[in-house]
XYZ file of C-alpha atoms in Angstrom:
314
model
C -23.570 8.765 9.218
C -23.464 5.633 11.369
C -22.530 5.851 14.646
C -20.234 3.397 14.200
C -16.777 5.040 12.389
C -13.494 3.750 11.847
C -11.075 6.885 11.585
C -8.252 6.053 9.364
C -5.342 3.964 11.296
C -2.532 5.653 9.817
C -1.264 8.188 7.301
C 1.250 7.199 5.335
C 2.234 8.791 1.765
C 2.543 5.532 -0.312
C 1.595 7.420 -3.892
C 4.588 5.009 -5.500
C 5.880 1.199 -3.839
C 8.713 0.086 -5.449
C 9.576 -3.286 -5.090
C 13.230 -4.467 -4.235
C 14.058 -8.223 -4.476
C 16.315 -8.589 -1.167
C 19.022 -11.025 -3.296
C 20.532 -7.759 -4.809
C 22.193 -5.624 -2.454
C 22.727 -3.316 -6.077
C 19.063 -2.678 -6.287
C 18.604 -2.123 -3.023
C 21.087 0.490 -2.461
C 19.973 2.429 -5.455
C 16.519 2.452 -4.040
C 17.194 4.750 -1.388
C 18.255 7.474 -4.087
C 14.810 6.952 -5.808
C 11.886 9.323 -6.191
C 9.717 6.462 -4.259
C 7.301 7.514 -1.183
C 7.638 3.640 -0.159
C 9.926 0.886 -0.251
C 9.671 -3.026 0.172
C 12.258 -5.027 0.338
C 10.987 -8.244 -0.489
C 11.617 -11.652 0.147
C 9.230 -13.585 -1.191
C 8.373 -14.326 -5.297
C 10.861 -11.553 -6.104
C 13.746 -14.466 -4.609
C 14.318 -17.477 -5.485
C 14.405 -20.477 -3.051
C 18.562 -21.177 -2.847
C 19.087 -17.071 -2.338
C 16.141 -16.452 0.250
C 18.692 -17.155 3.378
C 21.496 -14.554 1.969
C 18.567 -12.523 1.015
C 17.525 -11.785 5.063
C 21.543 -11.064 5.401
C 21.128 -8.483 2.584
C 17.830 -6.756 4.328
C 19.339 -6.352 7.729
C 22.464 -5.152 6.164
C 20.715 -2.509 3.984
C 17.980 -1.357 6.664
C 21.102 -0.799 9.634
C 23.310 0.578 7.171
C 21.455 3.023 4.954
C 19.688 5.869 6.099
C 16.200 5.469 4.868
C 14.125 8.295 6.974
C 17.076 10.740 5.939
C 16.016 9.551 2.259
C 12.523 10.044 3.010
C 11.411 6.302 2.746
C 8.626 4.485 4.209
C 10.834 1.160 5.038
C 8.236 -2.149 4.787
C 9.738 -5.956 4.304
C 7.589 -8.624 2.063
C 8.144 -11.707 4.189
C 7.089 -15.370 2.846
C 3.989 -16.870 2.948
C 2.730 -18.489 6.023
C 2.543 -21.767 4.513
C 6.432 -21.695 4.118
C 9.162 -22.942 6.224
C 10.706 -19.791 5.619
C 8.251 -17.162 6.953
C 8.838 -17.188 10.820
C 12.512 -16.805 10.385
C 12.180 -13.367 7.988
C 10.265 -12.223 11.299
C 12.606 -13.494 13.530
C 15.511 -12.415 12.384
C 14.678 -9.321 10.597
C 12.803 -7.884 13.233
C 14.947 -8.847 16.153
C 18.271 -7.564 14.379
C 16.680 -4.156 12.360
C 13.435 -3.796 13.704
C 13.630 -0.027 14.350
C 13.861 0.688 10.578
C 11.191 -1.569 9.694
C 7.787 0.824 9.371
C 5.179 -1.766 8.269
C 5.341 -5.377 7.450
C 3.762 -6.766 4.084
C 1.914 -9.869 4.375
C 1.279 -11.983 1.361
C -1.748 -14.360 0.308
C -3.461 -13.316 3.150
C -6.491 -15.659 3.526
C -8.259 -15.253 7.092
C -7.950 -12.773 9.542
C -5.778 -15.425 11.872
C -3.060 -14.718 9.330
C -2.696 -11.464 10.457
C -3.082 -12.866 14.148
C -0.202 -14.815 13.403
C 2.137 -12.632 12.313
C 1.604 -9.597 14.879
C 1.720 -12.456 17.506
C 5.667 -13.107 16.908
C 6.229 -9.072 16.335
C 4.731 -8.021 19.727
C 7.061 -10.778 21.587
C 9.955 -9.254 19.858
C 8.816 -5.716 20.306
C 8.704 -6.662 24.013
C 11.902 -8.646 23.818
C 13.885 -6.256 22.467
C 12.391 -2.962 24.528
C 11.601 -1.899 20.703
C 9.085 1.760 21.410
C 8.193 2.118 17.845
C 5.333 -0.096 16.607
C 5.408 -1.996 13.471
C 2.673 -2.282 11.392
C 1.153 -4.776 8.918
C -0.090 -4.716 5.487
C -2.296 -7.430 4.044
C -1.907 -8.257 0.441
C -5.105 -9.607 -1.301
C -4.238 -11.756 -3.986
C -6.415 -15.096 -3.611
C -9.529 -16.362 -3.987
C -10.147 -17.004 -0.561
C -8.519 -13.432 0.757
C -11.345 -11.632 -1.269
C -13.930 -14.023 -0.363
C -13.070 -12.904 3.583
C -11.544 -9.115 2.636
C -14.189 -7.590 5.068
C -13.505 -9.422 7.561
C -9.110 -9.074 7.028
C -9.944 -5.217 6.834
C -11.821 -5.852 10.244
C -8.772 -7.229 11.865
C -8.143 -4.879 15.388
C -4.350 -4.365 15.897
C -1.411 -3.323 13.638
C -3.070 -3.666 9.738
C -3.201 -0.305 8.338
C -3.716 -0.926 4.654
C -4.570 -3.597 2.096
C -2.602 -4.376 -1.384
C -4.495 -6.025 -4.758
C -1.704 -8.918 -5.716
C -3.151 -8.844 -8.875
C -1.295 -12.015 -10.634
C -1.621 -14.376 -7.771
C -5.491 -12.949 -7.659
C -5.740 -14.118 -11.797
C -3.835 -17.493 -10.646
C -6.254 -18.493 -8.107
C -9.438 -17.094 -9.794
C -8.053 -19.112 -12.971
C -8.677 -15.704 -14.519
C -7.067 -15.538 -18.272
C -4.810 -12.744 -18.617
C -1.926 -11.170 -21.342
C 0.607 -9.271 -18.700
C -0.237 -8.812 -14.674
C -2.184 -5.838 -14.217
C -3.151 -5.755 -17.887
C -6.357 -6.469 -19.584
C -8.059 -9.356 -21.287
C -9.169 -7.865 -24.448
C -12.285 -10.309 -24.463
C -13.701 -8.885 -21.582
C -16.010 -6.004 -21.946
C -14.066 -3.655 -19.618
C -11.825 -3.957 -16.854
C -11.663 -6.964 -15.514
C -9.835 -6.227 -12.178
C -12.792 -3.851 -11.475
C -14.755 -5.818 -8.816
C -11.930 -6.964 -6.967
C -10.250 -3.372 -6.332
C -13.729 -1.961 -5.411
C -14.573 -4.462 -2.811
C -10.935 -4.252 -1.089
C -10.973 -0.427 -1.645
C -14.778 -0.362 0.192
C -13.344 -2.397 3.102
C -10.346 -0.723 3.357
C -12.577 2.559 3.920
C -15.303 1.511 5.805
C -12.253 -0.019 8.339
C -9.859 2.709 8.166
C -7.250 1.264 5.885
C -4.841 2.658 2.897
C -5.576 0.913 -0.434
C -2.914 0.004 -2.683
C -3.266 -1.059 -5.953
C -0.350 -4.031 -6.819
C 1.883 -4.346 -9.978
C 1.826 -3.693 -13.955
C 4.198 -6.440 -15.316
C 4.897 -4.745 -18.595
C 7.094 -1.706 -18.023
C 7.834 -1.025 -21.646
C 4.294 0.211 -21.552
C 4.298 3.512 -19.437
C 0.602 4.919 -21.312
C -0.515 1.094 -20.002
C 0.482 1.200 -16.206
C -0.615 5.172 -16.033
C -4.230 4.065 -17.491
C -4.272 1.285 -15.092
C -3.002 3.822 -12.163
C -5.853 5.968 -13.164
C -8.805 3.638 -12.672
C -7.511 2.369 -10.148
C -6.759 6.071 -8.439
C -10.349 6.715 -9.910
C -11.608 4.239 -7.645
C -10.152 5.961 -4.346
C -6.914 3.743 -4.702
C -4.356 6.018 -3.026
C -0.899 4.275 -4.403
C 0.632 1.584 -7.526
C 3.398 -0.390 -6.582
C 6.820 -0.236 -9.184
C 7.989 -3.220 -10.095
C 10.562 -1.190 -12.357
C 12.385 2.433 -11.282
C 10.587 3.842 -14.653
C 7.288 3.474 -12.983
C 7.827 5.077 -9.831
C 7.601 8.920 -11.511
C 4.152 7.806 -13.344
C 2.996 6.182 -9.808
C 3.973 10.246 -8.218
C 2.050 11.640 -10.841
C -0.965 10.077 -10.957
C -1.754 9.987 -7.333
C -1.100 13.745 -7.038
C -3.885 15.617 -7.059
C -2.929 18.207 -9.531
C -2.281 22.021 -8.296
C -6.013 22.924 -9.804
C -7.813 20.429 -7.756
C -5.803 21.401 -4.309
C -6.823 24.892 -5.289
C -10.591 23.886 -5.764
C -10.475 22.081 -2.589
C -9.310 25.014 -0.190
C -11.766 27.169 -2.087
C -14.156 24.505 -1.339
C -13.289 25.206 2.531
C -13.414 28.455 1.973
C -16.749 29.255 1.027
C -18.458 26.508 3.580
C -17.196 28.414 6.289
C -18.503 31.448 5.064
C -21.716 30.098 4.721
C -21.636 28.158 8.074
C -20.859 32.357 9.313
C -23.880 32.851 7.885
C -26.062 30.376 9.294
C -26.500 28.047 5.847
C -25.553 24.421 5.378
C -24.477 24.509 1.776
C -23.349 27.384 -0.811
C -22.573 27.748 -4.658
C -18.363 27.267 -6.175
C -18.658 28.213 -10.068
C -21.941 27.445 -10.599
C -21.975 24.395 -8.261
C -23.576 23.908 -4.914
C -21.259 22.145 -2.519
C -22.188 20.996 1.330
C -20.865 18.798 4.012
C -20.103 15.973 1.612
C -18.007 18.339 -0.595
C -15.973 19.537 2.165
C -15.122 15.715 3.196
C -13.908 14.820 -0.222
C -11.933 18.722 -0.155
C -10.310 17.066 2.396
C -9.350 14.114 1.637
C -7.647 15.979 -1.256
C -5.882 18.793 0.706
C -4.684 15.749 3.195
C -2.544 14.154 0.091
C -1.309 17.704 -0.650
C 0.047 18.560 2.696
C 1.543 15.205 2.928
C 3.311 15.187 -0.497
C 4.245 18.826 0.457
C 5.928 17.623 3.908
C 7.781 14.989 2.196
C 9.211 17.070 -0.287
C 9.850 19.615 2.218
């Protein structure tokens, strides 16, 4: 192991995102009653131009008026890019009039690390402002050419990021990539094409102590397609799917559960390296299996999701 470790910056349960455009106070309100671990309220693609104004309004509104912790919800906003006119006001305002609901702020078409700089620049002079206690964080989303070309580097960032997001339909825009749905596959590519791209921002995210999230699945009338594209991507060490659709929030849950036979495994896992560490040996047998050290990290990582899910429920 290198000397050199970045622990992970933050644990956060974010299994299922749905998405909520901020124009529809309806959707918004029925969020809070869903089975969803996290929740953005978003401001950017999901809006249209004319309703982005009225769609702040309906943010501030929802995060000072509903009870989201009491609901169990991560809160996060999706603010507008940086190369809009609009951006620096969804900070502004947002943050200096509901700021202590806000739990992390999603970034899009994150390029260079400066983005990033940016944007926790304006949310540390209203922290200080406003005497806010509670930190903010930021989420990058990865959805260009250019924000994969520097994702090591974004993942480095020091400060307030604590996870990265595959945008996967801006990522197919900008690569020129041809595609049938977002999130779905090309059927003349041998494979999955989205393969490289949610490898490399799933190794940075882990070598920098970051979440990865895996982005949307356009085509909701196809449950078996999102869960098989929640699967390699979960397969991959992807911890969460964003919903674009309330129907996709329960396959998100599942999927990124570790089921009840692999928790098991995992404490047994525990289990027997500490009997063996009792008895002086570095590694021991599980069903015909040897585990060691590396086994008990990845028991670990497993029992970590369990407790969490288990807290959350509780």
């Amino acid at each position: 192991m290198s000397y050199t470790l970045h622990p992970l910056k933050k644990q956060r349960l974010q299994r299922s995102e749905l998405a909520v455009p901020g124009s529809n106070p309806t959707m918004i309100e029925k969020a809070a009653a869903s089975a969803a671990d996290y929740i953005f309220l978003d401001l950017e693609d999901a809006v249209a131009p004319p309703d982005k104004i009225a769609a702040r309004k309906n943010i501030i509104e929802a995060l000072n008026e509903i009870d989201w912790k009491a609901a169990g919800k991560t809160m996060s906003i999706r603010i507008n890019g940086l190369d809009t006119h609009y951006m620096y006001r969804d900070v502004v305002e947002i943050v200096e009039a509901a700021g202590q609901h806000i739990d992390t702020i999603l970034v899009p078409k994150v390029g260079v690390p400066a983005d990033l700089y940016t944007v926790e620049t304006i949310v540390s002079q209203i922290e200080t402002a406003k005497g806010f206690t509670r930190k903010i964080g930021l989420e990058a989303l990865i959805e260009t050419a250019l924000g994969m070309a520097n994702v090591e580097a974004i993942a480095a960032t020091p400060g307030r990021l604590e996870a990265l997001h595959f945008g996967v339909a801006d990522y197919a825009a900008s690569n020129r990539a041809r595609t049938v749905v977002i999130g779905g596959l090309n059927p003349d590519y041998p494979g999955d094409q989205w393969h490289f791209a949610l490898s490399r921002m799933t190794v940075a995210c882990r070598a920098y102590g970051l979440r990865a999230i895996d982005g949307p699945f356009g085509d909701f009338s196809d449950p078996d397609a999102y869960v098989a594209s929640a699967r390699r991507a979960a397969a991959l060490g992807i911890e969460g799917k964003w919903a674009i659709h309330p129907s996709q929030i329960a396959l998100a849950n599942d999927v990124f559960s570790p089921p009840a036979t692999e928790v098991t495994r995992a404490r047994r896992i525990i289990e027997e390296l500490q009997k063996a560490a009792a008895e002086g040996k570095g590694a021991a047998a599980l069903d015909g299996k040897m585990i060691d050290a590396a086994s008990e990290r990845m028991a670990r990582n497993v029992i970590v999701v369990a407790d969490a899910i288990a807290s959350a429920s509780a």
